[in-house]
């Protein structure tokens, strides 16, 4: 505690003063380009933010004061303040911009800098930083500048970030959450459970039976929250977790059994993750699908899509649509609109990273009537009520953002995010998503 207080005083975080009349003190506040990937951590990140507001704080325990009744007048941000994260990011942004970095308008935590000899990107999550550079000289220079300004910890090559484990070879980058998955299994007592080969139970009708007694709501909510974070590297459980997340308000014993089934599936291969090969063609490929009136309670359809950069899966989603679709064609078109917006965002990020695509983006759709609506400029009775989504898709198609191509239902990779597939088809689709485990024998 003495070291922490000394650090705060050296940083000029506060000074002691009498409390002005009318003021109240707060309590003490508790892989395609083969670029280099390094990780940094900013020491006491929130303490670097400058405070513009007048904030007083009661002296923390152990701080000696010269006069009874004195309080700390904060001059810089401190952990626990509502302004802390905003002030820290404001100071960080202004510093990087002064160095010649450009802040992305499509992801405000992304900063890029291009010189004649190097290209540098910084991606921030609070005080954790991913540094991507195409030369070691630029890495060392950037680290030195950040250390002079903020006192950073150099964690070396990227290996562990926000629960994600990164393994790299000369041929690929592998991303998984094996430790996070094992922690979930241990916490739930499923570490020694019998593994299974599919994340979803064969019978899902009982999940929608609302007449059953609500069972252990808090533990179910915590588990679903953890599984939702695990889907960031496990698209194979995305559909199952999405389905169970709809019942967090009143889970029954059937929902708990289904969640345990997912855990048994994770137990079979907790180290499964995403494989990003180096040197792949840089082309955006999207697969869009839907499930019409998938929810028997709300009669809403579900949008599913997955998007690849070359052969690497970079984005996927399973989400219930906001409104009820009057027809299957309307549900499909809403799914196309959502996928189109995601493709547009990815293309903007590639532009910010100054990455040129080798081939034009393509979007695969296995429904002929949906493709017909896109190419047919004549609106009629069946499509006039979905004008906004039609406009988005058709406009982006006319701007050559992507090409809309047909695909057979057997090759529709978004099916794994749409419904419970037969075990054989499920395994085939998962392998096509680029999922494997370096911790599991071939």
Short mmCIF file of C-alpha atoms in Angstrom, two decimals:
data_model
loop_
_atom_site.label_atom_id
_atom_site.label_comp_id
_atom_site.label_asym_id
_atom_site.label_seq_id
_atom_site.Cartn_x
_atom_site.Cartn_y
_atom_site.Cartn_z
CA UNK A 1 0.00 0.00 0.00
CA UNK A 2 2.87 2.38 0.80
CA UNK A 3 4.37 1.70 -2.64
CA UNK A 4 1.03 2.38 -4.30
CA UNK A 5 0.54 5.66 -2.44
CA UNK A 6 4.12 6.70 -3.25
CA UNK A 7 3.46 5.98 -6.94
CA UNK A 8 0.34 8.14 -6.84
CA UNK A 9 2.22 11.01 -5.15
CA UNK A 10 5.13 10.79 -7.62
CA UNK A 11 2.60 11.01 -10.43
CA UNK A 12 1.17 14.20 -8.82
CA UNK A 13 -2.27 12.59 -8.75
CA UNK A 14 -3.45 14.86 -5.90
CA UNK A 15 -2.46 17.49 -3.38
CA UNK A 16 -3.82 18.02 0.14
CA UNK A 17 -6.09 20.99 0.75
CA UNK A 18 -8.98 22.16 2.89
CA UNK A 19 -12.40 21.15 1.63
CA UNK A 20 -14.21 24.21 0.15
CA UNK A 21 -17.69 25.02 1.38
CA UNK A 22 -20.44 23.33 -0.61
CA UNK A 23 -18.15 20.55 -1.88
CA UNK A 24 -18.47 16.87 -1.00
CA UNK A 25 -15.50 14.49 -1.10
CA UNK A 26 -15.79 11.07 -2.75
CA UNK A 27 -14.61 7.96 -0.92
CA UNK A 28 -11.10 6.56 -1.62
CA UNK A 29 -11.21 4.98 -5.01
CA UNK A 30 -10.12 1.49 -5.31
CA UNK A 31 -1.47 -13.11 -40.32
CA UNK A 32 -1.75 -12.65 -44.02
CA UNK A 33 0.98 -10.03 -44.39
CA UNK A 34 3.30 -11.86 -41.97
CA UNK A 35 3.77 -8.73 -39.86
CA UNK A 36 5.45 -8.77 -36.46
CA UNK A 37 3.00 -9.02 -33.53
CA UNK A 38 4.07 -7.69 -30.13
CA UNK A 39 2.21 -6.96 -26.91
CA UNK A 40 2.57 -4.02 -24.52
CA UNK A 41 1.02 -3.04 -21.20
CA UNK A 42 0.79 0.55 -19.94
CA UNK A 43 1.71 1.04 -16.27
CA UNK A 44 -1.07 2.77 -14.29
CA UNK A 45 -2.82 3.77 -17.51
CA UNK A 46 -5.73 5.65 -15.88
CA UNK A 47 -3.32 7.78 -13.84
CA UNK A 48 -2.07 9.52 -17.00
CA UNK A 49 -5.40 11.19 -17.80
CA UNK A 50 -5.68 14.89 -16.98
CA UNK A 51 -8.71 15.96 -14.94
CA UNK A 52 -10.61 19.04 -16.05
CA UNK A 53 -13.30 18.77 -13.35
CA UNK A 54 -12.92 19.81 -9.71
CA UNK A 55 -12.89 16.53 -7.75
CA UNK A 56 -12.09 16.05 -4.05
CA UNK A 57 -11.37 12.72 -2.36
CA UNK A 58 -11.18 11.61 1.26
CA UNK A 59 -7.57 10.71 2.16
CA UNK A 60 -6.95 6.95 1.79
CA UNK A 61 -6.03 4.94 4.86
CA UNK A 62 -2.33 5.23 5.61
CA UNK A 63 -1.88 8.69 4.07
CA UNK A 64 -0.53 11.16 6.64
CA UNK A 65 -2.19 14.59 6.65
CA UNK A 66 -0.78 17.69 8.30
CA UNK A 67 -4.16 19.08 9.42
CA UNK A 68 -7.37 17.45 10.49
CA UNK A 69 -10.14 17.62 7.90
CA UNK A 70 -7.92 17.98 4.84
CA UNK A 71 -8.93 16.21 1.62
CA UNK A 72 -7.16 15.27 -1.62
CA UNK A 73 -7.81 17.56 -4.59
CA UNK A 74 -7.36 15.32 -7.64
CA UNK A 75 -5.30 16.74 -10.51
CA UNK A 76 -5.22 13.52 -12.55
CA UNK A 77 -7.57 10.61 -13.12
CA UNK A 78 -7.70 7.79 -10.63
CA UNK A 79 -9.10 4.27 -10.87
CA UNK A 80 -12.81 4.29 -10.11
CA UNK A 81 -13.58 7.75 -11.49
CA UNK A 82 -16.24 7.85 -14.18
CA UNK A 83 -13.99 10.11 -16.25
CA UNK A 84 -10.88 7.90 -15.90
CA UNK A 85 -11.14 5.79 -19.06
CA UNK A 86 -12.24 8.72 -21.23
CA UNK A 87 -9.46 11.01 -19.97
CA UNK A 88 -6.82 8.31 -20.42
CA UNK A 89 -7.88 7.59 -23.99
CA UNK A 90 -8.04 11.31 -24.81
CA UNK A 91 -4.43 11.79 -23.67
CA UNK A 92 -3.29 8.66 -25.48
CA UNK A 93 -5.00 9.70 -28.72
CA UNK A 94 -3.52 13.20 -28.72
CA UNK A 95 -0.05 11.79 -28.04
CA UNK A 96 -0.20 9.28 -30.89
CA UNK A 97 -1.61 11.85 -33.31
CA UNK A 98 1.28 14.17 -32.40
CA UNK A 99 3.65 11.38 -33.49
CA UNK A 100 2.01 11.16 -36.90
CA UNK A 101 -0.41 8.30 -36.23
CA UNK A 102 -3.86 8.43 -37.80
CA UNK A 103 -6.87 7.29 -35.80
CA UNK A 104 -9.17 4.95 -37.69
CA UNK A 105 -12.70 6.25 -38.22
CA UNK A 106 -13.98 2.67 -38.40
CA UNK A 107 -12.41 1.43 -35.15
CA UNK A 108 -11.45 4.27 -32.82
CA UNK A 109 -9.05 2.06 -30.84
CA UNK A 110 -6.93 1.49 -33.97
CA UNK A 111 -4.05 3.84 -34.85
CA UNK A 112 -1.89 3.54 -37.97
CA UNK A 113 1.28 5.25 -39.14
CA UNK A 114 2.99 4.91 -42.50
CA UNK A 115 6.48 6.13 -43.34
CA UNK A 116 8.69 5.53 -46.34
CA UNK A 117 10.27 2.50 -44.66
CA UNK A 118 7.63 1.09 -42.31
CA UNK A 119 3.96 0.63 -41.51
CA UNK A 120 2.88 0.55 -37.86
CA UNK A 121 -0.48 -0.22 -36.26
CA UNK A 122 -1.47 0.05 -32.60
CA UNK A 123 -4.64 -1.55 -31.26
CA UNK A 124 -5.65 -0.56 -27.72
CA UNK A 125 -7.95 -2.17 -25.20
CA UNK A 126 -7.75 0.09 -22.12
CA UNK A 127 -4.09 -0.41 -21.10
CA UNK A 128 -3.34 -3.50 -23.20
CA UNK A 129 -1.75 -2.87 -26.58
CA UNK A 130 -1.14 -4.98 -29.69
CA UNK A 131 1.69 -3.58 -31.81
CA UNK A 132 1.91 -4.70 -35.43
CA UNK A 133 4.86 -3.56 -37.55
CA UNK A 134 6.55 -4.80 -40.70
CA UNK A 135 10.09 -4.10 -39.41
CA UNK A 136 11.87 -4.67 -36.09
CA UNK A 137 13.43 -1.20 -36.25
CA UNK A 138 9.97 0.41 -36.23
CA UNK A 139 8.91 -1.83 -33.33
CA UNK A 140 11.82 -0.70 -31.17
CA UNK A 141 11.28 2.96 -32.06
CA UNK A 142 7.56 2.84 -31.24
CA UNK A 143 8.18 1.05 -27.94
CA UNK A 144 10.77 3.63 -26.95
CA UNK A 145 8.43 6.55 -27.63
CA UNK A 146 5.57 4.96 -25.70
CA UNK A 147 7.82 4.10 -22.78
CA UNK A 148 9.11 7.67 -22.50
CA UNK A 149 5.55 8.99 -22.36
CA UNK A 150 3.68 6.34 -20.35
CA UNK A 151 6.12 3.82 -18.83
CA UNK A 152 5.12 0.62 -20.60
CA UNK A 153 5.88 -3.04 -19.95
CA UNK A 154 7.30 -4.79 -22.99
CA UNK A 155 5.67 -8.23 -22.99
CA UNK A 156 7.45 -9.33 -26.16
CA UNK A 157 5.82 -11.31 -28.92
CA UNK A 158 2.05 -11.66 -28.72
CA UNK A 159 1.21 -14.86 -26.84
CA UNK A 160 -1.67 -14.17 -24.45
CA UNK A 161 -4.18 -11.31 -24.80
CA UNK A 162 -7.50 -10.88 -22.97
CA UNK A 163 -7.85 -14.63 -22.49
CA UNK A 164 -6.79 -15.48 -26.05
CA UNK A 165 -3.71 -17.61 -26.58
CA UNK A 166 -1.68 -17.00 -29.72
CA UNK A 167 0.76 -19.47 -31.23
CA UNK A 168 2.78 -18.58 -34.31
CA UNK A 169 4.97 -20.45 -36.78
CA UNK A 170 6.43 -19.52 -40.14
CA UNK A 171 3.29 -20.92 -41.78
CA UNK A 172 0.36 -19.75 -39.68
CA UNK A 173 -1.08 -18.05 -36.61
CA UNK A 174 -3.24 -20.12 -34.26
CA UNK A 175 -5.77 -18.53 -31.88
CA UNK A 176 -7.54 -20.35 -29.06
CA UNK A 177 -8.86 -19.94 -25.48
CA UNK A 178 -7.79 -23.26 -23.96
CA UNK A 179 -7.04 -21.87 -20.48
CA UNK A 180 -10.34 -20.00 -20.40
CA UNK A 181 -12.20 -23.15 -21.51
CA UNK A 182 -10.50 -25.31 -18.89
CA UNK A 183 -11.28 -22.73 -16.20
CA UNK A 184 -14.99 -22.91 -17.12
CA UNK A 185 -14.93 -26.70 -16.97
CA UNK A 186 -13.21 -26.68 -13.58
CA UNK A 187 -15.52 -24.03 -12.13
CA UNK A 188 -18.64 -25.94 -13.20
CA UNK A 189 -17.31 -29.33 -12.07
CA UNK A 190 -17.31 -30.66 -15.65
CA UNK A 191 -13.56 -31.09 -16.02
CA UNK A 192 -13.84 -34.89 -15.73
CA UNK A 193 -17.17 -35.26 -17.51
CA UNK A 194 -17.72 -37.61 -20.42
CA UNK A 195 -17.03 -35.75 -23.72
CA UNK A 196 -19.48 -35.64 -26.62
CA UNK A 197 -19.12 -34.88 -30.32
CA UNK A 198 -21.87 -32.26 -30.86
CA UNK A 199 -22.59 -29.03 -28.95
CA UNK A 200 -26.37 -29.35 -29.13
CA UNK A 201 -28.69 -32.01 -27.75
CA UNK A 202 -30.79 -33.84 -30.32
CA UNK A 203 -34.09 -32.77 -28.72
CA UNK A 204 -34.49 -28.99 -28.36
CA UNK A 205 -38.29 -28.84 -28.02
CA UNK A 206 -38.12 -28.87 -24.22
CA UNK A 207 -36.09 -25.64 -24.29
CA UNK A 208 -39.22 -23.71 -25.30
CA UNK A 209 -41.46 -25.27 -22.64
CA UNK A 210 -42.17 -22.30 -20.36
CA UNK A 211 -44.31 -24.35 -17.96
CA UNK A 212 -41.27 -25.89 -16.27
CA UNK A 213 -39.98 -24.58 -12.94
CA UNK A 214 -37.25 -21.93 -13.08
CA UNK A 215 -33.98 -23.40 -11.85
CA UNK A 216 -30.82 -21.70 -10.49
CA UNK A 217 -30.95 -18.48 -12.51
CA UNK A 218 -27.70 -16.87 -11.28
CA UNK A 219 -25.38 -19.79 -12.09
CA UNK A 220 -27.01 -20.21 -15.50
CA UNK A 221 -26.50 -16.54 -16.35
CA UNK A 222 -22.85 -16.65 -15.31
CA UNK A 223 -22.23 -19.76 -17.39
CA UNK A 224 -23.92 -18.36 -20.51
CA UNK A 225 -21.92 -15.14 -20.15
CA UNK A 226 -18.67 -17.11 -20.04
CA UNK A 227 -19.69 -19.23 -23.02
CA UNK A 228 -20.57 -16.13 -25.02
CA UNK A 229 -17.01 -14.87 -24.56
CA UNK A 230 -15.68 -18.29 -25.57
CA UNK A 231 -17.52 -18.03 -28.90
CA UNK A 232 -14.96 -15.38 -29.91
CA UNK A 233 -12.62 -18.25 -30.84
CA UNK A 234 -15.16 -21.10 -30.97
CA UNK A 235 -17.67 -20.45 -33.78
CA UNK A 236 -18.63 -24.14 -33.53
CA UNK A 237 -20.63 -23.42 -30.35
CA UNK A 238 -22.05 -20.10 -31.54
CA UNK A 239 -25.48 -21.43 -32.53
CA UNK A 240 -25.93 -23.48 -29.35
CA UNK A 241 -24.91 -20.66 -27.03
CA UNK A 242 -27.11 -18.19 -28.92
CA UNK A 243 -30.07 -20.53 -28.49
CA UNK A 244 -29.54 -20.93 -24.74
CA UNK A 245 -28.86 -17.22 -24.19
CA UNK A 246 -32.52 -16.50 -24.96
CA UNK A 247 -33.58 -18.12 -21.67
CA UNK A 248 -31.40 -16.35 -19.10
CA UNK A 249 -34.47 -14.73 -17.51
CA UNK A 250 -36.08 -18.04 -16.57
CA UNK A 251 -33.92 -21.10 -17.19
CA UNK A 252 -35.31 -24.54 -16.43
CA UNK A 253 -33.60 -27.85 -15.75
CA UNK A 254 -33.63 -28.54 -19.52
CA UNK A 255 -31.61 -25.38 -20.18
CA UNK A 256 -29.05 -26.41 -17.57
CA UNK A 257 -28.80 -29.86 -19.14
CA UNK A 258 -28.28 -28.31 -22.58
CA UNK A 259 -25.58 -26.00 -21.21
CA UNK A 260 -23.85 -28.99 -19.62
CA UNK A 261 -24.00 -30.74 -22.98
CA UNK A 262 -22.07 -27.80 -24.50
CA UNK A 263 -19.49 -28.15 -21.72
CA UNK A 264 -19.10 -31.85 -22.51
CA UNK A 265 -18.52 -30.92 -26.14
CA UNK A 266 -15.86 -28.39 -25.10
CA UNK A 267 -14.31 -31.07 -22.87
CA UNK A 268 -13.73 -33.24 -25.96
CA UNK A 269 -11.29 -30.65 -27.35
CA UNK A 270 -10.81 -27.55 -25.15
CA UNK A 271 -7.90 -26.32 -27.26
CA UNK A 272 -9.80 -26.07 -30.53
CA UNK A 273 -9.36 -22.70 -32.16
CA UNK A 274 -8.93 -20.73 -35.36
CA UNK A 275 -6.12 -21.27 -37.85
CA UNK A 276 -4.88 -18.30 -39.92
CA UNK A 277 -2.44 -19.41 -42.64
CA UNK A 278 0.26 -16.98 -43.74
CA UNK A 279 0.40 -16.01 -47.39
CA UNK A 280 -3.28 -16.65 -48.17
CA UNK A 281 -5.03 -14.70 -50.93
CA UNK A 282 -6.54 -11.49 -49.58
CA UNK A 283 -10.16 -11.72 -50.66
CA UNK A 284 -13.33 -11.15 -48.64
CA UNK A 285 -15.78 -14.04 -48.92
CA UNK A 286 -19.11 -13.92 -47.12
CA UNK A 287 -21.78 -16.58 -46.56
CA UNK A 288 -25.26 -15.42 -45.56
CA UNK A 289 -28.19 -17.52 -44.34
CA UNK A 290 -31.29 -17.27 -42.18
CA UNK A 291 -33.76 -19.38 -40.20
CA UNK A 292 -37.30 -18.17 -40.80
CA UNK A 293 -39.53 -17.86 -37.68
CA UNK A 294 -36.84 -19.71 -35.72
CA UNK A 295 -38.16 -18.53 -32.35
CA UNK A 296 -41.57 -20.10 -31.58
CA UNK A 297 -42.28 -17.46 -28.94
CA UNK A 298 -41.58 -14.24 -30.88
CA UNK A 299 -41.88 -15.74 -34.41
CA UNK A 300 -38.75 -13.80 -35.33
CA UNK A 301 -36.21 -15.12 -37.79
CA UNK A 302 -32.51 -15.51 -37.10
CA UNK A 303 -29.67 -14.05 -39.18
CA UNK A 304 -26.47 -16.04 -39.59
CA UNK A 305 -23.34 -15.15 -41.51
CA UNK A 306 -19.65 -15.91 -41.64
CA UNK A 307 -16.98 -13.95 -43.47
CA UNK A 308 -13.52 -15.10 -44.54
CA UNK A 309 -10.40 -13.20 -45.46
CA UNK A 310 -8.87 -15.63 -47.89
CA UNK A 311 -9.17 -18.97 -46.10
CA UNK A 312 -9.25 -17.39 -42.62
CA UNK A 313 -12.51 -16.93 -40.74
CA UNK A 314 -12.54 -13.38 -39.39
CA UNK A 315 -16.18 -12.61 -38.58
CA UNK A 316 -19.38 -14.50 -37.79
CA UNK A 317 -22.70 -13.84 -36.13
CA UNK A 318 -25.87 -15.56 -34.97
CA UNK A 319 -28.53 -13.00 -34.07
CA UNK A 320 -32.29 -12.81 -33.86
CA UNK A 321 -33.78 -10.25 -36.26
CA UNK A 322 -35.34 -7.13 -34.78
CA UNK A 323 -38.73 -7.51 -36.45
CA UNK A 324 -40.98 -10.33 -37.63
CA UNK A 325 -40.47 -11.19 -41.30
CA UNK A 326 -43.66 -11.72 -43.28
CA UNK A 327 -42.01 -14.19 -45.65
CA UNK A 328 -38.89 -16.31 -45.96
CA UNK A 329 -37.65 -14.02 -48.73
CA UNK A 330 -37.88 -11.04 -46.38
CA UNK A 331 -35.94 -12.92 -43.70
CA UNK A 332 -33.25 -13.85 -46.22
CA UNK A 333 -33.00 -10.29 -47.46
CA UNK A 334 -32.58 -8.91 -43.96
CA UNK A 335 -29.78 -11.43 -43.44
CA UNK A 336 -28.16 -10.26 -46.68
CA UNK A 337 -28.36 -6.64 -45.52
CA UNK A 338 -26.63 -7.46 -42.20
CA UNK A 339 -23.89 -9.41 -43.98
CA UNK A 340 -23.43 -6.59 -46.50
CA UNK A 341 -22.82 -4.06 -43.71
CA UNK A 342 -20.25 -6.37 -42.11
CA UNK A 343 -18.42 -6.82 -45.42
CA UNK A 344 -18.39 -3.06 -45.85
CA UNK A 345 -16.90 -2.57 -42.36
CA UNK A 346 -14.18 -5.17 -42.98
CA UNK A 347 -13.29 -3.53 -46.28
CA UNK A 348 -12.95 -0.18 -44.45
CA UNK A 349 -10.63 -1.75 -41.86
CA UNK A 350 -8.48 -3.21 -44.65
CA UNK A 351 -8.37 0.24 -46.22
CA UNK A 352 -7.19 1.75 -42.93
CA UNK A 353 -4.50 -0.93 -42.75
CA UNK A 354 -3.62 -0.10 -46.38
CA UNK A 355 -4.12 -3.69 -47.42
CA UNK A 356 -5.05 -4.19 -51.06
CA UNK A 357 -7.35 -7.11 -51.84
CA UNK A 358 -6.21 -9.50 -54.54
CA UNK A 359 -9.74 -10.24 -55.77
CA UNK A 360 -13.12 -8.51 -55.42
CA UNK A 361 -15.29 -9.45 -52.43
CA UNK A 362 -17.98 -12.07 -52.97
CA UNK A 363 -21.15 -12.85 -51.05
CA UNK A 364 -22.69 -16.30 -51.40
CA UNK A 365 -26.43 -16.83 -51.11
CA UNK A 366 -28.22 -20.14 -51.70
CA UNK A 367 -31.70 -18.65 -52.24
CA UNK A 368 -32.53 -17.77 -55.85
CA UNK A 369 -35.47 -15.50 -55.01
CA UNK A 370 -33.29 -13.35 -52.73
CA UNK A 371 -30.70 -12.89 -55.49
CA UNK A 372 -33.52 -12.03 -57.87
CA UNK A 373 -34.74 -9.23 -55.58
CA UNK A 374 -31.23 -7.77 -55.45
CA UNK A 375 -30.86 -7.61 -59.23
CA UNK A 376 -34.47 -6.69 -60.03
CA UNK A 377 -35.03 -2.91 -59.66
CA UNK A 378 -38.82 -3.28 -59.76
CA UNK A 379 -40.45 -3.35 -56.34
CA UNK A 380 -43.75 -5.13 -55.98
CA UNK A 381 -46.20 -6.13 -53.25
CA UNK A 382 -43.85 -8.68 -51.66
CA UNK A 383 -40.86 -6.35 -51.34
CA UNK A 384 -42.12 -2.79 -50.87
CA UNK A 385 -42.18 -3.10 -47.07
CA UNK A 386 -38.46 -4.05 -46.92
CA UNK A 387 -37.30 -1.09 -48.97
CA UNK A 388 -34.49 -0.03 -46.60
CA UNK A 389 -32.72 -3.38 -46.57
CA UNK A 390 -33.21 -3.77 -50.32
CA UNK A 391 -31.70 -0.35 -50.86
CA UNK A 392 -28.62 -1.14 -48.75
CA UNK A 393 -27.81 -4.40 -50.52
CA UNK A 394 -28.54 -3.18 -54.03
CA UNK A 395 -26.64 0.08 -53.56
CA UNK A 396 -23.50 -1.69 -52.31
CA UNK A 397 -23.77 -4.18 -55.16
CA UNK A 398 -23.97 -1.35 -57.71
CA UNK A 399 -20.91 0.25 -56.05
CA UNK A 400 -19.01 -3.00 -56.73
CA UNK A 401 -18.39 -3.58 -53.03
CA UNK A 402 -19.01 -7.28 -53.65
CA UNK A 403 -20.34 -9.78 -56.18
CA UNK A 404 -23.46 -11.76 -55.26
CA UNK A 405 -22.97 -15.38 -56.31
CA UNK A 406 -25.10 -18.52 -56.02
CA UNK A 407 -24.06 -21.50 -53.95
CA UNK A 408 -25.60 -24.88 -53.30
CA UNK A 409 -27.21 -25.55 -49.95
CA UNK A 410 -24.68 -28.33 -49.30
CA UNK A 411 -21.82 -25.80 -49.52
CA UNK A 412 -23.50 -23.08 -47.44
CA UNK A 413 -21.03 -22.65 -44.56
CA UNK A 414 -23.41 -20.40 -42.65
CA UNK A 415 -25.59 -23.44 -41.96
CA UNK A 416 -23.49 -24.25 -38.91
CA UNK A 417 -24.69 -20.95 -37.40
CA UNK A 418 -28.30 -21.55 -38.45
CA UNK A 419 -29.45 -24.90 -37.17
CA UNK A 420 -28.51 -28.15 -35.50
CA UNK A 421 -26.80 -30.16 -38.23
CA UNK A 422 -26.34 -33.89 -38.46
CA UNK A 423 -23.07 -34.89 -36.82
CA UNK A 424 -21.39 -35.76 -40.14
CA UNK A 425 -22.38 -32.46 -41.78
CA UNK A 426 -21.46 -30.57 -38.62
CA UNK A 427 -17.90 -31.95 -38.63
CA UNK A 428 -17.48 -31.20 -42.34
CA UNK A 429 -18.62 -27.59 -41.94
CA UNK A 430 -16.43 -27.04 -38.87
CA UNK A 431 -13.36 -28.23 -40.76
CA UNK A 432 -14.19 -25.79 -43.57
CA UNK A 433 -14.28 -22.92 -41.05
CA UNK A 434 -10.55 -23.43 -40.48
CA UNK A 435 -10.90 -24.81 -36.95
CA UNK A 436 -8.38 -27.24 -35.51
CA UNK A 437 -6.43 -27.93 -32.33
CA UNK A 438 -2.66 -27.98 -32.01
CA UNK A 439 -3.14 -29.53 -28.56
CA UNK A 440 -5.00 -32.56 -29.92
CA UNK A 441 -3.43 -35.45 -31.91
CA UNK A 442 -4.22 -35.35 -35.61
#
